[in-house]
PDB file of C-alpha atoms in Angstrom:
ATOM      1  CA  MET Z   1       1.608  20.434  30.580  1.00 48.00           C
ATOM      2  CA  THR Z   2       5.037  21.204  31.017  1.00 48.00           C
ATOM      3  CA  GLU Z   3       7.667  20.147  28.426  1.00 50.00           C
ATOM      4  CA  GLN Z   4      10.279  17.174  29.481  1.00 48.00           C
ATOM      5  CA  PRO Z   5      14.313  17.247  29.174  1.00 52.00           C
ATOM      6  CA  GLU Z   6      15.515  16.079  25.968  1.00 51.00           C
ATOM      7  CA  GLN Z   7      17.077  13.175  28.208  1.00 51.00           C
ATOM      8  CA  GLN Z   8      13.916  12.399  29.938  1.00 53.00           C
ATOM      9  CA  ARG Z   9      11.831  12.008  26.466  1.00 45.00           C
ATOM     10  CA  PRO Z  10      11.332   8.928  24.904  1.00 47.00           C
ATOM     11  CA  ALA Z  11      12.356   7.258  22.099  1.00 47.00           C
ATOM     12  CA  PHE Z  12      10.041   7.807  18.989  1.00 44.00           C
ATOM     13  CA  GLU Z  13       8.725   4.583  18.230  1.00 56.00           C
ATOM     14  CA  ARG Z  14       7.271   4.163  14.766  1.00 54.00           C
ATOM     15  CA  GLY Z  15       3.672   3.313  15.145  1.00 50.00           C
ATOM     16  CA  THR Z  16       3.200   4.559  18.081  1.00 58.00           C
ATOM     17  CA  ASP Z  17       1.163   8.168  17.588  1.00 70.00           C
ATOM     18  CA  GLY Z  18      -0.552   6.192  14.436  1.00 75.00           C
ATOM     19  CA  PRO Z  19       0.101   5.678  11.110  1.00 83.00           C
ATOM     20  CA  LYS Z  20       1.729   8.465   8.824  1.00 92.00           C
ATOM     21  CA  VAL Z  21       2.283   6.329   5.957  1.00 95.00           C
ATOM     22  CA  ILE Z  22      -0.315   3.411   5.300  1.00 95.00           C
ATOM     23  CA  VAL Z  23       0.553   1.172   1.798  1.00 96.00           C
ATOM     24  CA  ALA Z  24      -2.072  -0.233   0.081  1.00 94.00           C
ATOM     25  CA  GLY Z  25      -1.341  -2.782  -2.146  1.00 93.00           C
ATOM     26  CA  ILE Z  26      -3.121  -2.347  -5.610  1.00 89.00           C
ATOM     27  CA  ASP Z  27      -3.704  -5.109  -8.782  1.00 86.00           C
ATOM     28  CA  GLY Z  28      -6.831  -3.910 -10.334  1.00 83.00           C
ATOM     29  CA  SER Z  29      -8.645  -5.777  -8.876  1.00 86.00           C
ATOM     30  CA  SER Z  30     -12.528  -5.563  -6.820  1.00 87.00           C
ATOM     31  CA  SER Z  31     -10.569  -6.884  -4.114  1.00 88.00           C
ATOM     32  CA  SER Z  32      -7.400  -4.480  -4.019  1.00 87.00           C
ATOM     33  CA  LEU Z  33      -9.516  -1.283  -4.681  1.00 87.00           C
ATOM     34  CA  ARG Z  34     -11.612  -2.123  -2.222  1.00 90.00           C
ATOM     35  CA  ALA Z  35      -8.165  -1.795   0.316  1.00 92.00           C
ATOM     36  CA  ALA Z  36      -7.338   1.329  -1.415  1.00 90.00           C
ATOM     37  CA  SER Z  37     -10.396   2.659  -0.536  1.00 90.00           C
ATOM     38  CA  TYR Z  38     -10.502   1.677   2.823  1.00 93.00           C
ATOM     39  CA  ALA Z  39      -6.905   2.808   3.176  1.00 94.00           C
ATOM     40  CA  ALA Z  40      -7.821   6.311   1.869  1.00 91.00           C
ATOM     41  CA  GLY Z  41     -10.006   6.372   4.531  1.00 91.00           C
ATOM     42  CA  LEU Z  42      -7.340   5.306   7.435  1.00 93.00           C
ATOM     43  CA  ALA Z  43      -5.462   7.906   5.648  1.00 93.00           C
ATOM     44  CA  ARG Z  44      -7.335  11.004   5.744  1.00 91.00           C
ATOM     45  CA  ARG Z  45      -8.693  10.365   9.496  1.00 91.00           C
ATOM     46  CA  GLN Z  46      -4.647   9.715  10.697  1.00 92.00           C
ATOM     47  CA  ASN Z  47      -3.699  12.744   8.437  1.00 91.00           C
ATOM     48  CA  ALA Z  48      -1.488   9.690   6.705  1.00 93.00           C
ATOM     49  CA  LEU Z  49      -0.455   9.187   3.958  1.00 94.00           C
ATOM     50  CA  LEU Z  50      -0.966   7.141   1.370  1.00 93.00           C
ATOM     51  CA  ALA Z  51       1.463   4.958  -0.597  1.00 94.00           C
ATOM     52  CA  LEU Z  52      -0.510   3.446  -3.237  1.00 91.00           C
ATOM     53  CA  VAL Z  53       2.064   0.481  -4.799  1.00 92.00           C
ATOM     54  CA  TYR Z  54       1.627  -1.891  -7.455  1.00 89.00           C
ATOM     55  CA  VAL Z  55       3.822  -4.166  -8.484  1.00 89.00           C
ATOM     56  CA  GLN Z  56       4.456  -5.088 -11.871  1.00 83.00           C
ATOM     57  CA  PRO Z  57       4.751  -8.765 -12.306  1.00 78.00           C
ATOM     58  CA  LEU Z  58       7.767 -10.327 -13.568  1.00 72.00           C
ATOM     59  CA  ILE Z  59       6.929 -13.057 -16.386  1.00 63.00           C
ATOM     60  CA  PRO Z  60      10.312 -14.274 -17.080  1.00 55.00           C
ATOM     61  CA  ALA Z  61       8.065 -17.315 -19.098  1.00 48.00           C
ATOM     62  CA  GLY Z  62       6.332 -14.696 -20.840  1.00 48.00           C
ATOM     63  CA  ALA Z  63       8.620 -12.989 -21.694  1.00 49.00           C
ATOM     64  CA  ALA Z  64      11.537 -15.639 -23.115  1.00 48.00           C
ATOM     65  CA  LEU Z  65       9.000 -16.561 -25.291  1.00 50.00           C
ATOM     66  CA  GLY Z  66       8.788 -12.635 -27.004  1.00 50.00           C
ATOM     67  CA  ALA Z  67       5.446 -11.828 -25.546  1.00 49.00           C
ATOM     68  CA  PRO Z  68       6.017  -7.689 -24.299  1.00 48.00           C
ATOM     69  CA  VAL Z  69       5.493  -8.215 -21.209  1.00 51.00           C
ATOM     70  CA  ALA Z  70       6.765  -5.089 -19.432  1.00 54.00           C
ATOM     71  CA  GLY Z  71       4.432  -2.797 -22.055  1.00 59.00           C
ATOM     72  CA  ALA Z  72       1.131  -4.437 -21.009  1.00 62.00           C
ATOM     73  CA  THR Z  73       1.986  -3.913 -17.268  1.00 66.00           C
ATOM     74  CA  ASP Z  74       2.707  -0.707 -17.827  1.00 74.00           C
ATOM     75  CA  GLU Z  75      -0.465  -0.171 -19.156  1.00 78.00           C
ATOM     76  CA  ILE Z  76      -1.759  -1.839 -16.273  1.00 75.00           C
ATOM     77  CA  ALA Z  77      -0.159   0.556 -14.293  1.00 71.00           C
ATOM     78  CA  GLU Z  78      -1.189   3.933 -16.278  1.00 78.00           C
ATOM     79  CA  ASP Z  79      -4.707   2.208 -16.192  1.00 78.00           C
ATOM     80  CA  LEU Z  80      -4.361   1.870 -12.623  1.00 75.00           C
ATOM     81  CA  ILE Z  81      -2.991   5.593 -12.512  1.00 74.00           C
ATOM     82  CA  GLY Z  82      -5.532   6.907 -14.521  1.00 78.00           C
ATOM     83  CA  GLU Z  83      -8.545   5.719 -12.445  1.00 76.00           C
ATOM     84  CA  ILE Z  84      -7.028   6.848  -8.786  1.00 73.00           C
ATOM     85  CA  ARG Z  85      -7.032  10.262 -10.210  1.00 73.00           C
ATOM     86  CA  ARG Z  86     -10.989  10.428 -11.426  1.00 75.00           C
ATOM     87  CA  ALA Z  87     -11.690   8.911  -7.856  1.00 69.00           C
ATOM     88  CA  ALA Z  88     -10.025  11.359  -5.318  1.00 65.00           C
ATOM     89  CA  GLU Z  89     -10.904  14.198  -8.289  1.00 70.00           C
ATOM     90  CA  ARG Z  90     -14.543  13.163  -7.374  1.00 67.00           C
ATOM     91  CA  VAL Z  91     -13.927  13.116  -3.781  1.00 60.00           C
ATOM     92  CA  LYS Z  92     -12.034  16.833  -4.023  1.00 62.00           C
ATOM     93  CA  GLY Z  93     -13.447  19.245  -2.096  1.00 63.00           C
ATOM     94  CA  MET Z  94     -15.178  16.060   0.709  1.00 63.00           C
ATOM     95  CA  PHE Z  95     -12.097  14.486   1.812  1.00 70.00           C
ATOM     96  CA  ASP Z  96      -8.617  15.036   1.470  1.00 78.00           C
ATOM     97  CA  VAL Z  97      -6.084  12.555   0.951  1.00 84.00           C
ATOM     98  CA  ARG Z  98      -2.776  12.699   0.450  1.00 87.00           C
ATOM     99  CA  TRP Z  99      -1.376   9.913  -1.513  1.00 86.00           C
ATOM    100  CA  GLU Z 100       1.558   8.878  -3.865  1.00 88.00           C
ATOM    101  CA  PHE Z 101       1.353   6.352  -6.515  1.00 88.00           C
ATOM    102  CA  HIS Z 102       4.158   3.689  -6.409  1.00 89.00           C
ATOM    103  CA  THR Z 103       5.555   1.284  -8.972  1.00 86.00           C
ATOM    104  CA  PHE Z 104       7.717  -1.162  -8.146  1.00 86.00           C
ATOM    105  CA  ARG Z 105       8.935  -4.827  -9.885  1.00 83.00           C
ATOM    106  CA  GLY Z 106       8.391  -8.376  -8.373  1.00 85.00           C
ATOM    107  CA  ASP Z 107       5.993 -10.462  -6.972  1.00 88.00           C
ATOM    108  CA  PRO Z 108       3.960  -9.336  -5.109  1.00 90.00           C
ATOM    109  CA  TYR Z 109       4.678 -10.455  -1.776  1.00 93.00           C
ATOM    110  CA  ASN Z 110       8.159  -9.342  -1.923  1.00 93.00           C
ATOM    111  CA  GLY Z 111       7.148  -6.000  -4.177  1.00 93.00           C
ATOM    112  CA  LEU Z 112       5.520  -5.062  -1.219  1.00 95.00           C
ATOM    113  CA  VAL Z 113       7.811  -6.028   1.846  1.00 95.00           C
ATOM    114  CA  THR Z 114      10.294  -4.047  -0.625  1.00 95.00           C
ATOM    115  CA  ALA Z 115       7.482  -0.993  -0.742  1.00 95.00           C
ATOM    116  CA  ALA Z 116       6.624  -1.228   3.218  1.00 95.00           C
ATOM    117  CA  ASP Z 117      10.994  -0.820   3.623  1.00 94.00           C
ATOM    118  CA  GLU Z 118      10.918   2.127   1.252  1.00 95.00           C
ATOM    119  CA  LEU Z 119       8.166   4.396   2.273  1.00 94.00           C
ATOM    120  CA  THR Z 120       9.102   4.132   6.123  1.00 94.00           C
ATOM    121  CA  ALA Z 121       5.505   2.447   6.187  1.00 95.00           C
ATOM    122  CA  ASP Z 122       3.452   2.430   9.445  1.00 95.00           C
ATOM    123  CA  ALA Z 123       1.146  -0.050   8.684  1.00 95.00           C
ATOM    124  CA  VAL Z 124       0.300  -1.960   4.785  1.00 96.00           C
ATOM    125  CA  VAL Z 125      -3.769  -2.784   3.357  1.00 96.00           C
ATOM    126  CA  VAL Z 126      -4.601  -5.538   0.737  1.00 94.00           C
ATOM    127  CA  GLY Z 127      -7.547  -6.672  -0.501  1.00 91.00           C
ATOM    128  CA  ALA Z 128      -8.016 -11.044   0.127  1.00 88.00           C
ATOM    129  CA  SER Z 129      -6.947 -13.326  -2.121  1.00 78.00           C
ATOM    130  CA  GLU Z 130      -9.758 -13.684  -5.123  1.00 71.00           C
ATOM    131  CA  SER Z 131      -7.193 -17.551  -5.873  1.00 63.00           C
ATOM    132  CA  ALA Z 132      -8.436 -21.027  -4.722  1.00 53.00           C
ATOM    133  CA  GLY Z 133      -4.807 -22.012  -4.991  1.00 49.00           C
ATOM    134  CA  HIS Z 134      -3.612 -19.235  -1.839  1.00 48.00           C
ATOM    135  CA  ARG Z 135      -5.552 -21.582   0.227  1.00 48.00           C
ATOM    136  CA  PHE Z 136      -2.794 -23.657  -0.208  1.00 43.00           C
ATOM    137  CA  VAL Z 137       0.227 -21.801  -1.324  1.00 45.00           C
ATOM    138  CA  GLY Z 138      -0.486 -19.351   1.229  1.00 59.00           C
ATOM    139  CA  SER Z 139      -1.636 -15.191  -0.023  1.00 84.00           C
ATOM    140  CA  VAL Z 140       0.288 -12.254  -0.205  1.00 88.00           C
ATOM    141  CA  ALA Z 141      -2.085 -10.745   2.566  1.00 88.00           C
ATOM    142  CA  VAL Z 142      -1.282 -13.612   5.487  1.00 88.00           C
ATOM    143  CA  ARG Z 143       3.006 -13.600   3.953  1.00 90.00           C
ATOM    144  CA  LEU Z 144       2.275 -10.160   5.275  1.00 92.00           C
ATOM    145  CA  VAL Z 145       0.871 -11.336   8.565  1.00 89.00           C
ATOM    146  CA  LYS Z 146       3.329 -13.626   9.359  1.00 90.00           C
ATOM    147  CA  ALA Z 147       6.620 -11.580   8.268  1.00 89.00           C
ATOM    148  CA  GLY Z 148       4.771  -9.370  11.734  1.00 85.00           C
ATOM    149  CA  ARG Z 149       6.765  -6.009   9.960  1.00 89.00           C
ATOM    150  CA  TRP Z 150       3.818  -3.718  10.488  1.00 91.00           C
ATOM    151  CA  PRO Z 151       0.629  -3.804  11.011  1.00 93.00           C
ATOM    152  CA  VAL Z 152      -1.299  -5.617   8.551  1.00 94.00           C
ATOM    153  CA  THR Z 153      -4.855  -4.954   7.342  1.00 94.00           C
ATOM    154  CA  VAL Z 154      -6.849  -7.907   4.766  1.00 92.00           C
ATOM    155  CA  VAL Z 155      -9.448  -6.195   2.984  1.00 92.00           C
ATOM    156  CA  PRO Z 156     -12.567  -8.370   1.635  1.00 87.00           C
TER     157      PRO Z 156
END
């Protein structure tokens, strides 16, 4: 194959050669853990970086009443990272996946958008909402799809 001169090469377009960074939103729910597993398989096959993202919710009502909200969400994040490390250790040697764990604060949608932007995500993977109320208000997954900024995979 002959190499094209520099001026004739097409400009790089994110995602055209397959994903290099896959963001998976996790919150400890069964569907989010299935989404993380699915995203890990994608990352392994594509040799992409798997960025696992936990969005720590801001709970102003609890904070206003003096509840230790930040400590509780920090504990959830620590539990998640521990669970992820144990799972990665179990498959070590069989499957190698490059992964990172990130926490962001805010509501899940805006946190995932911020994460995907900051990490230059090529794809986003989330679990399907298990809340009946999201049928009326709209789930995080639906909002991410409507944003139309990345390919979004919703795992049941």
